[in-house]
Amino acid sequence: VINEAISIARKPESIWQYWMDVSNDVHWRSGITKAVWTSEPPYGIGSTGEHTHKDIGVMNWEVTSFNNGSSFEFIHTAGGLKGSIAVFSVESENNGSRVN
């Protein structure tokens, strides 16, 4: 289990918008060289995507929990991390956000 939390001087809405554009994952997720949604919006439970990792290759995933604006979870359905689960959440903290 990897659990990290950081404070970011941006509003939760800004963080959420950034996350929902999964192409941004290449900027903050180590080793990710490409990230795309493979299903159409609106995004929610059952939505699918694909990450390409420099060492692991292509990994497909499906959203299993989705609380619009605050948290989401996905499970890797194919690729080198098949079966692993990722959980992301954001909440207000002082003048910014707490991101887990």
PDB file of N, CA and C in Angstrom:
ATOM      1  N   VAL A   1       0.846  -1.177   0.000  1.00  0.00           N
ATOM      2  CA  VAL A   1       0.000   0.000   0.000  1.00  0.00           C
ATOM      3  C   VAL A   1       0.889   1.237   0.000  1.00  0.00           C
ATOM      4  N   ILE A   2       0.602   2.118  -0.913  1.00  0.00           N
ATOM      5  CA  ILE A   2       1.283   3.404  -0.975  1.00  0.00           C
ATOM      6  C   ILE A   2       0.245   4.456  -0.642  1.00  0.00           C
ATOM      7  N   ASN A   3       0.543   5.288   0.346  1.00  0.00           N
ATOM      8  CA  ASN A   3      -0.384   6.338   0.745  1.00  0.00           C
ATOM      9  C   ASN A   3       0.393   7.630   0.890  1.00  0.00           C
ATOM     10  N   GLU A   4       0.037   8.605   0.079  1.00  0.00           N
ATOM     11  CA  GLU A   4       0.696   9.896   0.140  1.00  0.00           C
ATOM     12  C   GLU A   4      -0.349  10.992   0.243  1.00  0.00           C
ATOM     13  N   ALA A   5      -0.032  12.046   0.970  1.00  0.00           N
ATOM     14  CA  ALA A   5      -0.907  13.207   1.075  1.00  0.00           C
ATOM     15  C   ALA A   5      -0.043  14.460   0.991  1.00  0.00           C
ATOM     16  N   ILE A   6      -0.545  15.437   0.248  1.00  0.00           N
ATOM     17  CA  ILE A   6       0.173  16.707   0.129  1.00  0.00           C
ATOM     18  C   ILE A   6      -0.830  17.856   0.188  1.00  0.00           C
ATOM     19  N   SER A   7      -0.328  19.014   0.538  1.00  0.00           N
ATOM     20  CA  SER A   7      -1.119  20.240   0.504  1.00  0.00           C
ATOM     21  C   SER A   7      -0.735  21.002  -0.761  1.00  0.00           C
ATOM     22  N   ILE A   8      -1.747  21.519  -1.446  1.00  0.00           N
ATOM     23  CA  ILE A   8      -1.523  22.267  -2.684  1.00  0.00           C
ATOM     24  C   ILE A   8      -2.281  23.582  -2.574  1.00  0.00           C
ATOM     25  N   ALA A   9      -1.632  24.667  -2.950  1.00  0.00           N
ATOM     26  CA  ALA A   9      -2.230  25.998  -2.851  1.00  0.00           C
ATOM     27  C   ALA A   9      -3.151  26.281  -4.031  1.00  0.00           C
ATOM     28  N   ARG A  10      -4.106  25.395  -4.236  1.00  0.00           N
ATOM     29  CA  ARG A  10      -5.136  25.559  -5.270  1.00  0.00           C
ATOM     30  C   ARG A  10      -6.453  25.054  -4.711  1.00  0.00           C
ATOM     31  N   LYS A  11      -7.534  25.589  -5.227  1.00  0.00           N
ATOM     32  CA  LYS A  11      -8.860  25.164  -4.775  1.00  0.00           C
ATOM     33  C   LYS A  11      -9.137  23.726  -5.235  1.00  0.00           C
ATOM     34  N   PRO A  12      -9.927  22.975  -4.458  1.00  0.00           N
ATOM     35  CA  PRO A  12     -10.250  21.595  -4.841  1.00  0.00           C
ATOM     36  C   PRO A  12     -10.828  21.480  -6.257  1.00  0.00           C
ATOM     37  N   GLU A  13     -11.630  22.467  -6.676  1.00  0.00           N
ATOM     38  CA  GLU A  13     -12.218  22.425  -8.016  1.00  0.00           C
ATOM     39  C   GLU A  13     -11.146  22.429  -9.091  1.00  0.00           C
ATOM     40  N   SER A  14     -10.075  23.176  -8.855  1.00  0.00           N
ATOM     41  CA  SER A  14      -8.967  23.248  -9.802  1.00  0.00           C
ATOM     42  C   SER A  14      -8.236  21.902  -9.884  1.00  0.00           C
ATOM     43  N   ILE A  15      -8.010  21.285  -8.729  1.00  0.00           N
ATOM     44  CA  ILE A  15      -7.353  19.972  -8.694  1.00  0.00           C
ATOM     45  C   ILE A  15      -8.210  18.955  -9.436  1.00  0.00           C
ATOM     46  N   TRP A  16      -9.507  18.961  -9.157  1.00  0.00           N
ATOM     47  CA  TRP A  16     -10.425  18.006  -9.777  1.00  0.00           C
ATOM     48  C   TRP A  16     -10.414  18.150 -11.304  1.00  0.00           C
ATOM     49  N   GLN A  17     -10.492  19.368 -11.798  1.00  0.00           N
ATOM     50  CA  GLN A  17     -10.466  19.597 -13.249  1.00  0.00           C
ATOM     51  C   GLN A  17      -9.167  19.070 -13.854  1.00  0.00           C
ATOM     52  N   TYR A  18      -8.074  19.284 -13.157  1.00  0.00           N
ATOM     53  CA  TYR A  18      -6.770  18.800 -13.622  1.00  0.00           C
ATOM     54  C   TYR A  18      -6.769  17.278 -13.703  1.00  0.00           C
ATOM     55  N   TRP A  19      -7.298  16.614 -12.664  1.00  0.00           N
ATOM     56  CA  TRP A  19      -7.359  15.148 -12.665  1.00  0.00           C
ATOM     57  C   TRP A  19      -8.239  14.610 -13.780  1.00  0.00           C
ATOM     58  N   MET A  20      -9.360  15.261 -14.052  1.00  0.00           N
ATOM     59  CA  MET A  20     -10.292  14.747 -15.047  1.00  0.00           C
ATOM     60  C   MET A  20      -9.745  14.849 -16.469  1.00  0.00           C
ATOM     61  N   ASP A  21      -8.733  15.658 -16.670  1.00  0.00           N
ATOM     62  CA  ASP A  21      -8.007  15.661 -17.937  1.00  0.00           C
ATOM     63  C   ASP A  21      -6.827  14.706 -17.725  1.00  0.00           C
ATOM     64  N   VAL A  22      -7.076  13.395 -17.908  1.00  0.00           N
ATOM     65  CA  VAL A  22      -6.054  12.407 -17.549  1.00  0.00           C
ATOM     66  C   VAL A  22      -4.762  12.555 -18.343  1.00  0.00           C
ATOM     67  N   SER A  23      -4.786  13.297 -19.438  1.00  0.00           N
ATOM     68  CA  SER A  23      -3.535  13.520 -20.170  1.00  0.00           C
ATOM     69  C   SER A  23      -2.515  14.234 -19.295  1.00  0.00           C
ATOM     70  N   ASN A  24      -2.976  14.916 -18.239  1.00  0.00           N
ATOM     71  CA  ASN A  24      -2.072  15.579 -17.289  1.00  0.00           C
ATOM     72  C   ASN A  24      -1.274  14.589 -16.453  1.00  0.00           C
ATOM     73  N   ASP A  25      -1.697  13.333 -16.407  1.00  0.00           N
ATOM     74  CA  ASP A  25      -0.997  12.337 -15.581  1.00  0.00           C
ATOM     75  C   ASP A  25       0.483  12.228 -15.929  1.00  0.00           C
ATOM     76  N   VAL A  26       0.844  12.527 -17.171  1.00  0.00           N
ATOM     77  CA  VAL A  26       2.258  12.449 -17.565  1.00  0.00           C
ATOM     78  C   VAL A  26       3.110  13.478 -16.817  1.00  0.00           C
ATOM     79  N   HIS A  27       2.472  14.502 -16.259  1.00  0.00           N
ATOM     80  CA  HIS A  27       3.199  15.551 -15.556  1.00  0.00           C
ATOM     81  C   HIS A  27       3.405  15.272 -14.073  1.00  0.00           C
ATOM     82  N   TRP A  28       2.627  14.363 -13.495  1.00  0.00           N
ATOM     83  CA  TRP A  28       2.727  14.178 -12.051  1.00  0.00           C
ATOM     84  C   TRP A  28       2.776  12.717 -11.609  1.00  0.00           C
ATOM     85  N   ARG A  29       2.548  11.781 -12.497  1.00  0.00           N
ATOM     86  CA  ARG A  29       2.612  10.369 -12.121  1.00  0.00           C
ATOM     87  C   ARG A  29       3.891   9.777 -12.715  1.00  0.00           C
ATOM     88  N   SER A  30       4.769   9.377 -11.846  1.00  0.00           N
ATOM     89  CA  SER A  30       6.087   8.894 -12.229  1.00  0.00           C
ATOM     90  C   SER A  30       6.004   7.743 -13.232  1.00  0.00           C
ATOM     91  N   GLY A  31       6.713   7.881 -14.329  1.00  0.00           N
ATOM     92  CA  GLY A  31       6.808   6.829 -15.334  1.00  0.00           C
ATOM     93  C   GLY A  31       5.720   6.819 -16.378  1.00  0.00           C
ATOM     94  N   ILE A  32       4.631   7.565 -16.170  1.00  0.00           N
ATOM     95  CA  ILE A  32       3.540   7.587 -17.142  1.00  0.00           C
ATOM     96  C   ILE A  32       3.956   8.457 -18.323  1.00  0.00           C
ATOM     97  N   THR A  33       3.887   7.871 -19.523  1.00  0.00           N
ATOM     98  CA  THR A  33       4.269   8.600 -20.733  1.00  0.00           C
ATOM     99  C   THR A  33       3.061   8.971 -21.592  1.00  0.00           C
ATOM    100  N   LYS A  34       1.918   8.326 -21.319  1.00  0.00           N
ATOM    101  CA  LYS A  34       0.686   8.629 -22.052  1.00  0.00           C
ATOM    102  C   LYS A  34      -0.489   8.233 -21.164  1.00  0.00           C
ATOM    103  N   ALA A  35      -1.549   9.040 -21.181  1.00  0.00           N
ATOM    104  CA  ALA A  35      -2.755   8.739 -20.423  1.00  0.00           C
ATOM    105  C   ALA A  35      -3.962   9.260 -21.194  1.00  0.00           C
ATOM    106  N   VAL A  36      -4.961   8.397 -21.380  1.00  0.00           N
ATOM    107  CA  VAL A  36      -6.167   8.775 -22.116  1.00  0.00           C
ATOM    108  C   VAL A  36      -7.393   8.106 -21.508  1.00  0.00           C
ATOM    109  N   TRP A  37      -8.519   8.789 -21.622  1.00  0.00           N
ATOM    110  CA  TRP A  37      -9.797   8.147 -21.363  1.00  0.00           C
ATOM    111  C   TRP A  37     -10.108   7.305 -22.596  1.00  0.00           C
ATOM    112  N   THR A  38     -10.643   6.107 -22.413  1.00  0.00           N
ATOM    113  CA  THR A  38     -11.054   5.286 -23.551  1.00  0.00           C
ATOM    114  C   THR A  38     -12.576   5.193 -23.634  1.00  0.00           C
ATOM    115  N   SER A  39     -13.258   5.912 -22.762  1.00  0.00           N
ATOM    116  CA  SER A  39     -14.711   6.019 -22.820  1.00  0.00           C
ATOM    117  C   SER A  39     -15.077   7.500 -22.910  1.00  0.00           C
ATOM    118  N   GLU A  40     -16.299   7.741 -23.311  1.00  0.00           N
ATOM    119  CA  GLU A  40     -16.763   9.111 -23.517  1.00  0.00           C
ATOM    120  C   GLU A  40     -17.273   9.723 -22.215  1.00  0.00           C
ATOM    121  N   PRO A  41     -17.185  11.061 -22.091  1.00  0.00           N
ATOM    122  CA  PRO A  41     -17.781  11.725 -20.934  1.00  0.00           C
ATOM    123  C   PRO A  41     -19.314  11.618 -21.009  1.00  0.00           C
ATOM    124  N   PRO A  42     -19.994  11.835 -19.911  1.00  0.00           N
ATOM    125  CA  PRO A  42     -19.443  12.233 -18.618  1.00  0.00           C
ATOM    126  C   PRO A  42     -18.774  11.041 -17.934  1.00  0.00           C
ATOM    127  N   TYR A  43     -17.724  11.325 -17.167  1.00  0.00           N
ATOM    128  CA  TYR A  43     -16.966  10.277 -16.504  1.00  0.00           C
ATOM    129  C   TYR A  43     -17.591   9.934 -15.158  1.00  0.00           C
ATOM    130  N   GLY A  44     -17.501   8.667 -14.814  1.00  0.00           N
ATOM    131  CA  GLY A  44     -18.055   8.184 -13.564  1.00  0.00           C
ATOM    132  C   GLY A  44     -17.778   6.698 -13.437  1.00  0.00           C
ATOM    133  N   ILE A  45     -18.514   6.036 -12.570  1.00  0.00           N
ATOM    134  CA  ILE A  45     -18.329   4.596 -12.382  1.00  0.00           C
ATOM    135  C   ILE A  45     -18.525   3.888 -13.720  1.00  0.00           C
ATOM    136  N   GLY A  46     -17.585   3.023 -14.050  1.00  0.00           N
ATOM    137  CA  GLY A  46     -17.630   2.289 -15.313  1.00  0.00           C
ATOM    138  C   GLY A  46     -16.813   2.928 -16.424  1.00  0.00           C
ATOM    139  N   SER A  47     -16.419   4.196 -16.262  1.00  0.00           N
ATOM    140  CA  SER A  47     -15.572   4.840 -17.273  1.00  0.00           C
ATOM    141  C   SER A  47     -14.233   4.119 -17.329  1.00  0.00           C
ATOM    142  N   THR A  48     -13.616   4.144 -18.498  1.00  0.00           N
ATOM    143  CA  THR A  48     -12.360   3.422 -18.691  1.00  0.00           C
ATOM    144  C   THR A  48     -11.273   4.343 -19.231  1.00  0.00           C
ATOM    145  N   GLY A  49     -10.033   3.923 -18.986  1.00  0.00           N
ATOM    146  CA  GLY A  49      -8.890   4.682 -19.471  1.00  0.00           C
ATOM    147  C   GLY A  49      -7.692   3.780 -19.676  1.00  0.00           C
ATOM    148  N   GLU A  50      -6.630   4.408 -20.142  1.00  0.00           N
ATOM    149  CA  GLU A  50      -5.408   3.668 -20.441  1.00  0.00           C
ATOM    150  C   GLU A  50      -4.197   4.531 -20.112  1.00  0.00           C
ATOM    151  N   HIS A  51      -3.270   3.943 -19.386  1.00  0.00           N
ATOM    152  CA  HIS A  51      -1.978   4.576 -19.117  1.00  0.00           C
ATOM    153  C   HIS A  51      -0.899   3.773 -19.831  1.00  0.00           C
ATOM    154  N   THR A  52       0.104   4.473 -20.309  1.00  0.00           N
ATOM    155  CA  THR A  52       1.313   3.814 -20.811  1.00  0.00           C
ATOM    156  C   THR A  52       2.438   4.210 -19.875  1.00  0.00           C
ATOM    157  N   HIS A  53       3.108   3.201 -19.327  1.00  0.00           N
ATOM    158  CA  HIS A  53       4.212   3.412 -18.391  1.00  0.00           C
ATOM    159  C   HIS A  53       5.511   3.050 -19.085  1.00  0.00           C
ATOM    160  N   LYS A  54       6.558   3.823 -18.852  1.00  0.00           N
ATOM    161  CA  LYS A  54       7.834   3.623 -19.554  1.00  0.00           C
ATOM    162  C   LYS A  54       8.446   2.247 -19.310  1.00  0.00           C
ATOM    163  N   ASP A  55       8.184   1.640 -18.158  1.00  0.00           N
ATOM    164  CA  ASP A  55       8.751   0.328 -17.846  1.00  0.00           C
ATOM    165  C   ASP A  55       7.733  -0.807 -17.911  1.00  0.00           C
ATOM    166  N   ILE A  56       6.490  -0.513 -17.592  1.00  0.00           N
ATOM    167  CA  ILE A  56       5.467  -1.555 -17.482  1.00  0.00           C
ATOM    168  C   ILE A  56       4.675  -1.742 -18.768  1.00  0.00           C
ATOM    169  N   GLY A  57       4.582  -0.690 -19.578  1.00  0.00           N
ATOM    170  CA  GLY A  57       3.806  -0.768 -20.813  1.00  0.00           C
ATOM    171  C   GLY A  57       2.391  -0.254 -20.622  1.00  0.00           C
ATOM    172  N   VAL A  58       1.478  -0.774 -21.443  1.00  0.00           N
ATOM    173  CA  VAL A  58       0.092  -0.314 -21.444  1.00  0.00           C
ATOM    174  C   VAL A  58      -0.674  -0.961 -20.294  1.00  0.00           C
ATOM    175  N   MET A  59      -1.421  -0.119 -19.575  1.00  0.00           N
ATOM    176  CA  MET A  59      -2.250  -0.584 -18.460  1.00  0.00           C
ATOM    177  C   MET A  59      -3.638   0.007 -18.625  1.00  0.00           C
ATOM    178  N   ASN A  60      -4.642  -0.837 -18.698  1.00  0.00           N
ATOM    179  CA  ASN A  60      -6.020  -0.382 -18.797  1.00  0.00           C
ATOM    180  C   ASN A  60      -6.630  -0.324 -17.403  1.00  0.00           C
ATOM    181  N   TRP A  61      -7.597   0.571 -17.226  1.00  0.00           N
ATOM    182  CA  TRP A  61      -8.239   0.722 -15.926  1.00  0.00           C
ATOM    183  C   TRP A  61      -9.701   1.084 -16.087  1.00  0.00           C
ATOM    184  N   GLU A  62     -10.458   0.853 -14.986  1.00  0.00           N
ATOM    185  CA  GLU A  62     -11.886   1.166 -14.953  1.00  0.00           C
ATOM    186  C   GLU A  62     -12.223   1.844 -13.625  1.00  0.00           C
ATOM    187  N   VAL A  63     -12.996   2.906 -13.703  1.00  0.00           N
ATOM    188  CA  VAL A  63     -13.412   3.643 -12.504  1.00  0.00           C
ATOM    189  C   VAL A  63     -14.421   2.798 -11.733  1.00  0.00           C
ATOM    190  N   THR A  64     -14.155   2.594 -10.437  1.00  0.00           N
ATOM    191  CA  THR A  64     -15.014   1.767  -9.591  1.00  0.00           C
ATOM    192  C   THR A  64     -15.744   2.577  -8.514  1.00  0.00           C
ATOM    193  N   SER A  65     -15.298   3.786  -8.265  1.00  0.00           N
ATOM    194  CA  SER A  65     -15.957   4.685  -7.315  1.00  0.00           C
ATOM    195  C   SER A  65     -15.738   6.104  -7.818  1.00  0.00           C
ATOM    196  N   PHE A  66     -16.777   6.942  -7.702  1.00  0.00           N
ATOM    197  CA  PHE A  66     -16.667   8.288  -8.262  1.00  0.00           C
ATOM    198  C   PHE A  66     -17.587   9.228  -7.500  1.00  0.00           C
ATOM    199  N   ASN A  67     -17.005  10.156  -6.770  1.00  0.00           N
ATOM    200  CA  ASN A  67     -17.744  11.205  -6.069  1.00  0.00           C
ATOM    201  C   ASN A  67     -17.330  12.518  -6.707  1.00  0.00           C
ATOM    202  N   ASN A  68     -18.112  12.972  -7.667  1.00  0.00           N
ATOM    203  CA  ASN A  68     -17.752  14.112  -8.498  1.00  0.00           C
ATOM    204  C   ASN A  68     -17.265  15.299  -7.671  1.00  0.00           C
ATOM    205  N   GLY A  69     -16.049  15.730  -7.956  1.00  0.00           N
ATOM    206  CA  GLY A  69     -15.464  16.880  -7.290  1.00  0.00           C
ATOM    207  C   GLY A  69     -14.647  16.555  -6.058  1.00  0.00           C
ATOM    208  N   SER A  70     -14.700  15.285  -5.580  1.00  0.00           N
ATOM    209  CA  SER A  70     -13.973  15.001  -4.343  1.00  0.00           C
ATOM    210  C   SER A  70     -13.128  13.724  -4.361  1.00  0.00           C
ATOM    211  N   SER A  71     -13.577  12.648  -5.004  1.00  0.00           N
ATOM    212  CA  SER A  71     -12.767  11.423  -4.977  1.00  0.00           C
ATOM    213  C   SER A  71     -13.148  10.477  -6.111  1.00  0.00           C
ATOM    214  N   PHE A  72     -12.197   9.644  -6.466  1.00  0.00           N
ATOM    215  CA  PHE A  72     -12.464   8.567  -7.417  1.00  0.00           C
ATOM    216  C   PHE A  72     -11.476   7.438  -7.168  1.00  0.00           C
ATOM    217  N   GLU A  73     -11.849   6.270  -7.661  1.00  0.00           N
ATOM    218  CA  GLU A  73     -11.035   5.066  -7.497  1.00  0.00           C
ATOM    219  C   GLU A  73     -11.087   4.307  -8.808  1.00  0.00           C
ATOM    220  N   PHE A  74      -9.963   3.701  -9.173  1.00  0.00           N
ATOM    221  CA  PHE A  74      -9.994   2.826 -10.336  1.00  0.00           C
ATOM    222  C   PHE A  74      -9.189   1.573 -10.067  1.00  0.00           C
ATOM    223  N   ILE A  75      -9.515   0.525 -10.815  1.00  0.00           N
ATOM    224  CA  ILE A  75      -8.791  -0.727 -10.745  1.00  0.00           C
ATOM    225  C   ILE A  75      -8.151  -0.979 -12.109  1.00  0.00           C
ATOM    226  N   HIS A  76      -6.897  -1.436 -12.082  1.00  0.00           N
ATOM    227  CA  HIS A  76      -6.236  -1.811 -13.332  1.00  0.00           C
ATOM    228  C   HIS A  76      -6.837  -3.136 -13.799  1.00  0.00           C
ATOM    229  N   THR A  77      -7.357  -3.148 -15.021  1.00  0.00           N
ATOM    230  CA  THR A  77      -8.030  -4.327 -15.556  1.00  0.00           C
ATOM    231  C   THR A  77      -7.142  -5.131 -16.497  1.00  0.00           C
ATOM    232  N   ALA A  78      -6.027  -4.562 -16.925  1.00  0.00           N
ATOM    233  CA  ALA A  78      -5.095  -5.261 -17.810  1.00  0.00           C
ATOM    234  C   ALA A  78      -3.736  -4.581 -17.710  1.00  0.00           C
ATOM    235  N   GLY A  79      -2.695  -5.352 -17.961  1.00  0.00           N
ATOM    236  CA  GLY A  79      -1.345  -4.806 -17.941  1.00  0.00           C
ATOM    237  C   GLY A  79      -0.584  -5.231 -16.702  1.00  0.00           C
ATOM    238  N   GLY A  80       0.584  -4.671 -16.537  1.00  0.00           N
ATOM    239  CA  GLY A  80       1.514  -5.065 -15.488  1.00  0.00           C
ATOM    240  C   GLY A  80       1.041  -4.858 -14.067  1.00  0.00           C
ATOM    241  N   LEU A  81       0.058  -4.001 -13.848  1.00  0.00           N
ATOM    242  CA  LEU A  81      -0.469  -3.772 -12.498  1.00  0.00           C
ATOM    243  C   LEU A  81      -1.897  -4.295 -12.350  1.00  0.00           C
ATOM    244  N   LYS A  82      -2.302  -5.238 -13.210  1.00  0.00           N
ATOM    245  CA  LYS A  82      -3.665  -5.765 -13.192  1.00  0.00           C
ATOM    246  C   LYS A  82      -4.080  -6.142 -11.771  1.00  0.00           C
ATOM    247  N   GLY A  83      -5.263  -5.674 -11.378  1.00  0.00           N
ATOM    248  CA  GLY A  83      -5.799  -5.953 -10.055  1.00  0.00           C
ATOM    249  C   GLY A  83      -5.467  -4.908  -9.012  1.00  0.00           C
ATOM    250  N   SER A  84      -4.490  -4.041  -9.283  1.00  0.00           N
ATOM    251  CA  SER A  84      -4.153  -3.008  -8.299  1.00  0.00           C
ATOM    252  C   SER A  84      -5.190  -1.883  -8.356  1.00  0.00           C
ATOM    253  N   ILE A  85      -5.381  -1.246  -7.221  1.00  0.00           N
ATOM    254  CA  ILE A  85      -6.402  -0.208  -7.076  1.00  0.00           C
ATOM    255  C   ILE A  85      -5.718   1.112  -6.731  1.00  0.00           C
ATOM    256  N   ALA A  86      -6.203   2.186  -7.331  1.00  0.00           N
ATOM    257  CA  ALA A  86      -5.710   3.530  -7.031  1.00  0.00           C
ATOM    258  C   ALA A  86      -6.884   4.373  -6.550  1.00  0.00           C
ATOM    259  N   VAL A  87      -6.663   5.123  -5.467  1.00  0.00           N
ATOM    260  CA  VAL A  87      -7.699   5.975  -4.885  1.00  0.00           C
ATOM    261  C   VAL A  87      -7.153   7.395  -4.787  1.00  0.00           C
ATOM    262  N   PHE A  88      -7.927   8.365  -5.234  1.00  0.00           N
ATOM    263  CA  PHE A  88      -7.532   9.765  -5.198  1.00  0.00           C
ATOM    264  C   PHE A  88      -8.649  10.574  -4.549  1.00  0.00           C
ATOM    265  N   SER A  89      -8.272  11.508  -3.669  1.00  0.00           N
ATOM    266  CA  SER A  89      -9.278  12.384  -3.067  1.00  0.00           C
ATOM    267  C   SER A  89      -8.697  13.776  -2.858  1.00  0.00           C
ATOM    268  N   VAL A  90      -9.590  14.758  -2.846  1.00  0.00           N
ATOM    269  CA  VAL A  90      -9.195  16.154  -2.625  1.00  0.00           C
ATOM    270  C   VAL A  90     -10.238  16.800  -1.728  1.00  0.00           C
ATOM    271  N   GLU A  91      -9.765  17.620  -0.782  1.00  0.00           N
ATOM    272  CA  GLU A  91     -10.665  18.343   0.107  1.00  0.00           C
ATOM    273  C   GLU A  91     -10.050  19.696   0.444  1.00  0.00           C
ATOM    274  N   SER A  92     -10.921  20.625   0.837  1.00  0.00           N
ATOM    275  CA  SER A  92     -10.446  21.960   1.220  1.00  0.00           C
ATOM    276  C   SER A  92      -9.557  21.875   2.455  1.00  0.00           C
ATOM    277  N   GLU A  93      -8.518  22.700   2.446  1.00  0.00           N
ATOM    278  CA  GLU A  93      -7.616  22.800   3.584  1.00  0.00           C
ATOM    279  C   GLU A  93      -7.043  24.207   3.606  1.00  0.00           C
ATOM    280  N   ASN A  94      -7.314  24.950   4.650  1.00  0.00           N
ATOM    281  CA  ASN A  94      -6.849  26.333   4.759  1.00  0.00           C
ATOM    282  C   ASN A  94      -7.227  27.096   3.495  1.00  0.00           C
ATOM    283  N   ASN A  95      -6.276  27.648   2.772  1.00  0.00           N
ATOM    284  CA  ASN A  95      -6.563  28.387   1.541  1.00  0.00           C
ATOM    285  C   ASN A  95      -6.298  27.556   0.295  1.00  0.00           C
ATOM    286  N   GLY A  96      -6.205  26.246   0.442  1.00  0.00           N
ATOM    287  CA  GLY A  96      -5.907  25.387  -0.675  1.00  0.00           C
ATOM    288  C   GLY A  96      -6.602  24.048  -0.551  1.00  0.00           C
ATOM    289  N   SER A  97      -5.850  22.996  -0.852  1.00  0.00           N
ATOM    290  CA  SER A  97      -6.408  21.650  -0.870  1.00  0.00           C
ATOM    291  C   SER A  97      -5.474  20.648  -0.218  1.00  0.00           C
ATOM    292  N   ARG A  98      -6.063  19.625   0.343  1.00  0.00           N
ATOM    293  CA  ARG A  98      -5.354  18.448   0.830  1.00  0.00           C
ATOM    294  C   ARG A  98      -5.650  17.347  -0.180  1.00  0.00           C
ATOM    295  N   VAL A  99      -4.604  16.802  -0.763  1.00  0.00           N
ATOM    296  CA  VAL A  99      -4.734  15.788  -1.800  1.00  0.00           C
ATOM    297  C   VAL A  99      -4.147  14.482  -1.291  1.00  0.00           C
ATOM    298  N   ASN A 100      -4.932  13.422  -1.417  1.00  0.00           N
ATOM    299  CA  ASN A 100      -4.494  12.083  -1.031  1.00  0.00           C
ATOM    300  C   ASN A 100      -4.482  11.179  -2.246  1.00  0.00           C
TER     301      ASN A 100
END
